Every structure is written in C-alpha cells, then in structure tokens.
Amino acid sequence: MKRAIIITGIAAALVLAAAALFTDWDDVILSWAAPGLAAPSARSDAEKRVLAVLNEMRANGGTYLSVSEEKGRVLRLLTEAAGAKHVVEIGTSTGYSGLWFCLALQATGGHLTTFEIDRGRAAQARINFKTAGVDKLATVVEGDAHQKLAEVAEPIDVAFIDADKEGYPDYLKQLLPRVGPGGLIIADNLNMSSEYRSAVMNNPALETVVWGRDLGVTLKKR
C-alpha cells in the first residue's frame, strides 16, 4: 500500500532533493501551505530585475504563466542547489518558469535551453527574457520538442517537462540518456500522464518524489 508524508512550508522545498535520496516512501507529498510565506527577495540588481518581470507577468493577469509562483520557487531552489550548468525545459510558454530557472542559472553560471511549439508564445518569451536581462542565459528553440530534442548534445543537469501530457513518455525516453547521473527530471501535472508516472515510479534506476499534488521530481541515480 502506498504511503505519503506531508511536509509544509519552506522546509518542503528544502528537503525535496534529500527526500529523493533517502526516503523509502512510495510518494512524498510536499505542501507550500505555510502562513505568512515571505515574497522572494533580491540579493542583487540582476536578481531584482528578473523578479520585477515575474511580478509584472502575474500582475498582468497571469496568461500562460504555466506554473504557480510556489512551483517556480521550487524549480529555482532545486536548480541552484544542484549547481546546474544546463537546464532543458519542454514547454516555454511565455517564459515564466524559465525566468525562475534563470534566477538559479545566474548563480551557477549555467544556461537554459527551452522548447516552445507556439510561435507567438516563443516570441513573447524572448521579449520577457530580454526585459529581465537574461536573454544571454536562455535559448528559445521554436518547434516540436519531440523532434528538436535530438539536437541537444550538451549533457543535461535539470530537465523540466510541462507540455503535451500524452507526450510525456516520449520526452522521458529522450531525456534519460541525456541527463547525467545525479541529474533531475521534473514534470508538472504528473498525474495527467499515468504512463509517465508509472515509468518514473517503477524504474529502479530512478527515485521520484511528488511536491504538492502533481509536481514530480525524479532523480537519476548515480
């Protein structure tokens, strides 16, 4: 029978990677529901510029934001904690989640390769990256990631999947050989692809935990 542990607050994000390594639970459910959680604070002018664009995107109605602020903060935390040099994102949308990755990549000296099939959203993402001052950290690849992923030659430290749910198993198949040992594959809306969920939960070479209700974080074991 599956068991779950619920951890609330900022500690949830802080223990996520450790949970992947040390827990023997089938599912780890982490919740951000901490009262009075402080807004992100900037430690530099460069970080302040990115946070300003993120705030403006939310203030403008949140169209195509792709993830919540809470999930964005988890993506940033995991990426920076991993010291990631190369992040691959499938499903750029307008760049909201990508900006959270860029906050981490400013610190790690890494780069984001992000795939978007919709031309309009890809164009808006490029504008948002430039406005935030991180356009040199992010490469937006326009087109179908099912075909375009084959062009990625550089090893991947963190991969994020948030695109067509029926395509999740194929994305996983293509990403696994490209993600290095100790790397992470993160999938939003995990429960919308039962085939993907089963693949990451039942592969002995992987360890998967779930943040909240549907953000799957998979470690490729060393």
mmCIF file of C-alpha atoms in Angstrom:
data_model
loop_
_atom_site.group_PDB
_atom_site.id
_atom_site.type_symbol
_atom_site.label_atom_id
_atom_site.label_comp_id
_atom_site.label_asym_id
_atom_site.label_seq_id
_atom_site.Cartn_x
_atom_site.Cartn_y
_atom_site.Cartn_z
ATOM 1 C CA MET A 1 0.000 0.000 0.000
ATOM 2 C CA LYS A 2 1.307 3.441 -0.885
ATOM 3 C CA ARG A 3 2.216 5.779 1.933
ATOM 4 C CA ALA A 4 2.617 9.544 1.912
ATOM 5 C CA ILE A 5 4.289 12.075 4.109
ATOM 6 C CA ILE A 6 3.153 15.703 4.105
ATOM 7 C CA ILE A 7 5.679 18.435 4.864
ATOM 8 C CA THR A 8 4.508 22.030 4.955
ATOM 9 C CA GLY A 9 6.144 25.383 4.446
ATOM 10 C CA ILE A 10 9.510 26.409 3.081
ATOM 11 C CA ALA A 11 11.027 23.275 4.599
ATOM 12 C CA ALA A 12 9.138 21.312 1.972
ATOM 13 C CA ALA A 13 11.286 22.677 -0.801
ATOM 14 C CA LEU A 14 14.481 22.428 1.221
ATOM 15 C CA VAL A 15 14.095 18.711 1.890
ATOM 16 C CA LEU A 16 12.842 17.721 -1.545
ATOM 17 C CA ALA A 17 16.159 16.652 -3.046
ATOM 18 C CA ALA A 18 17.212 14.904 0.167
ATOM 19 C CA ALA A 19 13.921 13.042 0.243
ATOM 20 C CA ALA A 20 14.649 11.682 -3.214
ATOM 21 C CA LEU A 21 17.897 10.237 -1.937
ATOM 22 C CA PHE A 22 16.979 8.929 1.482
ATOM 23 C CA THR A 23 13.262 8.148 1.726
ATOM 24 C CA ASP A 24 11.761 4.702 1.201
ATOM 25 C CA TRP A 25 8.252 6.096 0.827
ATOM 26 C CA ASP A 26 6.453 5.499 -2.443
ATOM 27 C CA ASP A 27 5.204 9.065 -2.569
ATOM 28 C CA VAL A 28 6.380 12.146 -0.752
ATOM 29 C CA ILE A 29 3.746 14.883 -0.827
ATOM 30 C CA LEU A 30 5.065 18.313 -0.014
ATOM 31 C CA SER A 31 2.920 21.350 0.636
ATOM 32 C CA TRP A 32 3.763 25.038 0.392
ATOM 33 C CA ALA A 33 0.841 25.996 2.604
ATOM 34 C CA ALA A 34 2.804 27.945 5.181
ATOM 35 C CA PRO A 35 1.053 31.011 6.597
ATOM 36 C CA GLY A 36 2.856 34.290 6.023
ATOM 37 C CA LEU A 37 5.358 32.956 3.479
ATOM 38 C CA ALA A 38 7.596 35.870 2.546
ATOM 39 C CA ALA A 39 7.877 37.057 -1.025
ATOM 40 C CA PRO A 40 11.187 36.347 -2.781
ATOM 41 C CA SER A 41 13.842 38.955 -2.009
ATOM 42 C CA ALA A 42 16.631 40.027 -4.359
ATOM 43 C CA ARG A 43 20.281 39.765 -3.405
ATOM 44 C CA SER A 44 21.497 41.709 -6.462
ATOM 45 C CA ASP A 45 20.299 44.174 -9.085
ATOM 46 C CA ALA A 46 20.295 41.377 -11.660
ATOM 47 C CA GLU A 47 18.022 39.255 -9.479
ATOM 48 C CA LYS A 48 15.809 42.251 -8.753
ATOM 49 C CA ARG A 49 15.332 42.777 -12.492
ATOM 50 C CA VAL A 50 14.156 39.192 -13.018
ATOM 51 C CA LEU A 51 11.796 39.332 -10.038
ATOM 52 C CA ALA A 52 10.319 42.571 -11.376
ATOM 53 C CA VAL A 53 9.408 40.890 -14.676
ATOM 54 C CA LEU A 54 7.936 37.892 -12.840
ATOM 55 C CA ASN A 55 5.806 40.241 -10.730
ATOM 56 C CA GLU A 56 4.671 42.149 -13.822
ATOM 57 C CA MET A 57 3.680 38.930 -15.599
ATOM 58 C CA ARG A 58 1.496 37.929 -12.645
ATOM 59 C CA ALA A 59 0.039 41.439 -12.325
ATOM 60 C CA ASN A 60 -0.937 41.429 -16.000
ATOM 61 C CA GLY A 61 -3.387 38.613 -15.478
ATOM 62 C CA GLY A 62 -1.223 35.521 -15.402
ATOM 63 C CA THR A 63 -1.871 34.478 -19.007
ATOM 64 C CA TYR A 64 0.189 31.419 -19.957
ATOM 65 C CA LEU A 65 2.244 31.530 -16.758
ATOM 66 C CA SER A 66 2.457 27.718 -16.912
ATOM 67 C CA VAL A 67 3.352 27.267 -13.212
ATOM 68 C CA SER A 68 2.427 28.906 -9.930
ATOM 69 C CA GLU A 69 4.843 31.174 -8.089
ATOM 70 C CA GLU A 70 5.304 28.436 -5.494
ATOM 71 C CA LYS A 71 6.315 25.880 -8.128
ATOM 72 C CA GLY A 72 8.584 28.443 -9.757
ATOM 73 C CA ARG A 73 10.399 28.962 -6.477
ATOM 74 C CA VAL A 74 10.857 25.197 -6.098
ATOM 75 C CA LEU A 75 12.297 24.990 -9.640
ATOM 76 C CA ARG A 76 14.748 27.763 -8.821
ATOM 77 C CA LEU A 77 15.725 26.199 -5.482
ATOM 78 C CA LEU A 78 16.358 22.726 -6.916
ATOM 79 C CA THR A 79 18.305 24.082 -9.887
ATOM 80 C CA GLU A 80 20.573 26.267 -7.795
ATOM 81 C CA ALA A 81 21.071 23.569 -5.149
ATOM 82 C CA ALA A 82 22.098 21.151 -7.910
ATOM 83 C CA GLY A 83 24.617 23.649 -9.287
ATOM 84 C CA ALA A 84 23.067 23.055 -12.703
ATOM 85 C CA LYS A 85 25.038 24.152 -15.750
ATOM 86 C CA HIS A 86 22.457 23.116 -18.339
ATOM 87 C CA VAL A 87 18.694 23.131 -17.901
ATOM 88 C CA VAL A 88 16.332 21.887 -20.603
ATOM 89 C CA GLU A 89 12.689 22.954 -20.454
ATOM 90 C CA ILE A 90 9.969 21.455 -22.631
ATOM 91 C CA GLY A 91 7.116 23.943 -22.805
ATOM 92 C CA THR A 92 8.414 27.517 -22.575
ATOM 93 C CA SER A 93 5.012 29.188 -22.790
ATOM 94 C CA THR A 94 5.808 32.898 -22.309
ATOM 95 C CA GLY A 95 8.894 32.316 -20.186
ATOM 96 C CA TYR A 96 7.536 32.473 -16.636
ATOM 97 C CA SER A 97 9.011 29.183 -15.426
ATOM 98 C CA GLY A 98 12.120 29.862 -17.491
ATOM 99 C CA LEU A 99 12.732 33.074 -15.558
ATOM 100 C CA TRP A 100 12.726 31.117 -12.302
ATOM 101 C CA PHE A 101 15.340 28.820 -13.810
ATOM 102 C CA CYS A 102 17.358 31.855 -14.886
ATOM 103 C CA LEU A 103 17.421 33.145 -11.310
ATOM 104 C CA ALA A 104 19.300 29.968 -10.412
ATOM 105 C CA LEU A 105 21.452 29.987 -13.527
ATOM 106 C CA GLN A 106 22.676 33.499 -12.757
ATOM 107 C CA ALA A 107 24.301 31.958 -9.691
ATOM 108 C CA THR A 108 25.511 28.685 -11.226
ATOM 109 C CA GLY A 109 26.804 30.141 -14.487
ATOM 110 C CA GLY A 110 24.555 27.797 -16.445
ATOM 111 C CA HIS A 111 22.309 28.030 -19.486
ATOM 112 C CA LEU A 112 18.653 27.287 -20.263
ATOM 113 C CA THR A 113 17.513 25.605 -23.466
ATOM 114 C CA THR A 114 13.751 25.881 -23.678
ATOM 115 C CA PHE A 115 11.402 24.462 -26.326
ATOM 116 C CA GLU A 116 8.108 26.046 -27.415
ATOM 117 C CA ILE A 117 5.900 24.903 -30.287
ATOM 118 C CA ASP A 118 3.730 28.049 -30.432
ATOM 119 C CA ARG A 119 5.363 30.893 -32.375
ATOM 120 C CA GLY A 120 3.539 33.675 -30.537
ATOM 121 C CA ARG A 121 4.413 32.374 -27.100
ATOM 122 C CA ALA A 122 8.022 31.794 -28.121
ATOM 123 C CA ALA A 123 8.259 35.399 -29.324
ATOM 124 C CA GLN A 124 6.795 36.712 -26.058
ATOM 125 C CA ALA A 125 9.185 34.549 -24.055
ATOM 126 C CA ARG A 126 12.150 36.072 -25.870
ATOM 127 C CA ILE A 127 10.823 39.552 -25.038
ATOM 128 C CA ASN A 128 10.399 38.627 -21.375
ATOM 129 C CA PHE A 129 13.894 37.134 -21.161
ATOM 130 C CA LYS A 130 15.384 40.266 -22.730
ATOM 131 C CA THR A 131 13.404 42.583 -20.446
ATOM 132 C CA ALA A 132 14.637 40.592 -17.451
ATOM 133 C CA GLY A 133 18.227 40.832 -18.682
ATOM 134 C CA VAL A 134 18.672 37.068 -19.021
ATOM 135 C CA ASP A 135 18.392 36.666 -22.797
ATOM 136 C CA LYS A 136 22.023 35.510 -22.936
ATOM 137 C CA LEU A 137 21.219 32.775 -20.407
ATOM 138 C CA ALA A 138 18.240 31.384 -22.321
ATOM 139 C CA THR A 139 17.920 29.906 -25.801
ATOM 140 C CA VAL A 140 14.335 29.578 -27.030
ATOM 141 C CA VAL A 141 14.010 26.767 -29.573
ATOM 142 C CA GLU A 142 10.852 27.144 -31.624
ATOM 143 C CA GLY A 143 9.255 23.928 -32.866
ATOM 144 C CA ASP A 144 8.141 20.462 -31.802
ATOM 145 C CA ALA A 145 10.337 19.231 -28.957
ATOM 146 C CA HIS A 146 9.611 15.621 -29.913
ATOM 147 C CA GLN A 147 11.829 16.232 -32.960
ATOM 148 C CA LYS A 148 14.038 19.061 -31.675
ATOM 149 C CA LEU A 149 15.296 17.264 -28.552
ATOM 150 C CA ALA A 150 17.502 15.115 -30.767
ATOM 151 C CA GLU A 151 19.588 18.239 -31.457
ATOM 152 C CA VAL A 152 20.580 18.642 -27.789
ATOM 153 C CA ALA A 153 24.173 17.493 -27.492
ATOM 154 C CA GLU A 154 25.247 19.035 -24.185
ATOM 155 C CA PRO A 155 24.650 16.928 -21.048
ATOM 156 C CA ILE A 156 21.574 17.973 -19.048
ATOM 157 C CA ASP A 157 21.631 18.598 -15.301
ATOM 158 C CA VAL A 158 17.957 19.511 -14.824
ATOM 159 C CA ALA A 159 15.079 18.856 -17.229
ATOM 160 C CA PHE A 160 11.558 20.227 -16.838
ATOM 161 C CA ILE A 161 8.559 18.832 -18.733
ATOM 162 C CA ASP A 162 5.385 20.925 -18.950
ATOM 163 C CA ALA A 163 3.909 20.356 -22.386
ATOM 164 C CA ASP A 164 1.518 17.942 -24.124
ATOM 165 C CA LYS A 165 0.678 15.339 -21.499
ATOM 166 C CA GLU A 166 0.357 12.462 -23.959
ATOM 167 C CA GLY A 167 3.936 13.222 -24.984
ATOM 168 C CA TYR A 168 5.447 12.841 -21.511
ATOM 169 C CA PRO A 169 6.581 9.192 -22.021
ATOM 170 C CA ASP A 170 8.403 10.108 -25.237
ATOM 171 C CA TYR A 171 10.055 13.126 -23.608
ATOM 172 C CA LEU A 172 11.226 10.897 -20.754
ATOM 173 C CA LYS A 173 12.627 8.336 -23.189
ATOM 174 C CA GLN A 174 14.613 11.032 -24.987
ATOM 175 C CA LEU A 175 15.765 12.845 -21.854
ATOM 176 C CA LEU A 176 17.005 9.907 -19.784
ATOM 177 C CA PRO A 177 20.128 9.218 -21.884
ATOM 178 C CA ARG A 178 20.947 12.935 -21.919
ATOM 179 C CA VAL A 179 20.559 13.590 -18.194
ATOM 180 C CA GLY A 180 23.718 12.846 -16.263
ATOM 181 C CA PRO A 181 23.900 10.701 -13.105
ATOM 182 C CA GLY A 182 22.600 12.751 -10.195
ATOM 183 C CA GLY A 183 20.519 14.870 -12.570
ATOM 184 C CA LEU A 184 16.861 15.743 -12.137
ATOM 185 C CA ILE A 185 13.838 15.334 -14.399
ATOM 186 C CA ILE A 186 10.909 17.417 -13.165
ATOM 187 C CA ALA A 187 7.404 17.013 -14.584
ATOM 188 C CA ASP A 188 4.446 19.273 -13.888
ATOM 189 C CA ASN A 189 0.935 17.779 -13.858
ATOM 190 C CA LEU A 190 2.445 14.352 -13.191
ATOM 191 C CA ASN A 191 -0.947 12.764 -12.560
ATOM 192 C CA MET A 192 -2.195 13.644 -16.051
ATOM 193 C CA SER A 193 0.085 11.008 -17.598
ATOM 194 C CA SER A 194 -0.326 7.643 -15.917
ATOM 195 C CA GLU A 195 2.223 6.054 -18.267
ATOM 196 C CA TYR A 196 4.871 8.633 -17.343
ATOM 197 C CA ARG A 197 4.100 8.356 -13.650
ATOM 198 C CA SER A 198 4.422 4.584 -13.754
ATOM 199 C CA ALA A 199 7.697 4.829 -15.670
ATOM 200 C CA VAL A 200 9.384 7.112 -13.140
ATOM 201 C CA MET A 201 7.927 5.393 -10.089
ATOM 202 C CA ASN A 202 8.860 1.839 -11.095
ATOM 203 C CA ASN A 203 12.291 2.223 -12.693
ATOM 204 C CA PRO A 204 14.969 1.088 -10.179
ATOM 205 C CA ALA A 205 17.463 3.499 -11.748
ATOM 206 C CA LEU A 206 15.263 6.423 -10.718
ATOM 207 C CA GLU A 207 13.912 7.857 -7.463
ATOM 208 C CA THR A 208 10.797 10.015 -7.654
ATOM 209 C CA VAL A 209 9.001 12.208 -5.147
ATOM 210 C CA VAL A 210 5.933 14.394 -5.628
ATOM 211 C CA TRP A 211 5.780 18.020 -4.495
ATOM 212 C CA GLY A 212 2.273 19.223 -3.729
ATOM 213 C CA ARG A 213 -0.141 17.108 -5.707
ATOM 214 C CA ASP A 214 1.375 16.957 -9.160
ATOM 215 C CA LEU A 215 4.983 18.149 -9.469
ATOM 216 C CA GLY A 216 7.082 15.043 -9.956
ATOM 217 C CA VAL A 217 10.799 15.320 -9.174
ATOM 218 C CA THR A 218 12.859 12.378 -10.422
ATOM 219 C CA LEU A 219 16.493 11.726 -9.555
ATOM 220 C CA LYS A 220 18.637 9.730 -11.978
ATOM 221 C CA LYS A 221 20.656 7.670 -9.523
ATOM 222 C CA ARG A 222 24.442 7.777 -9.642
#
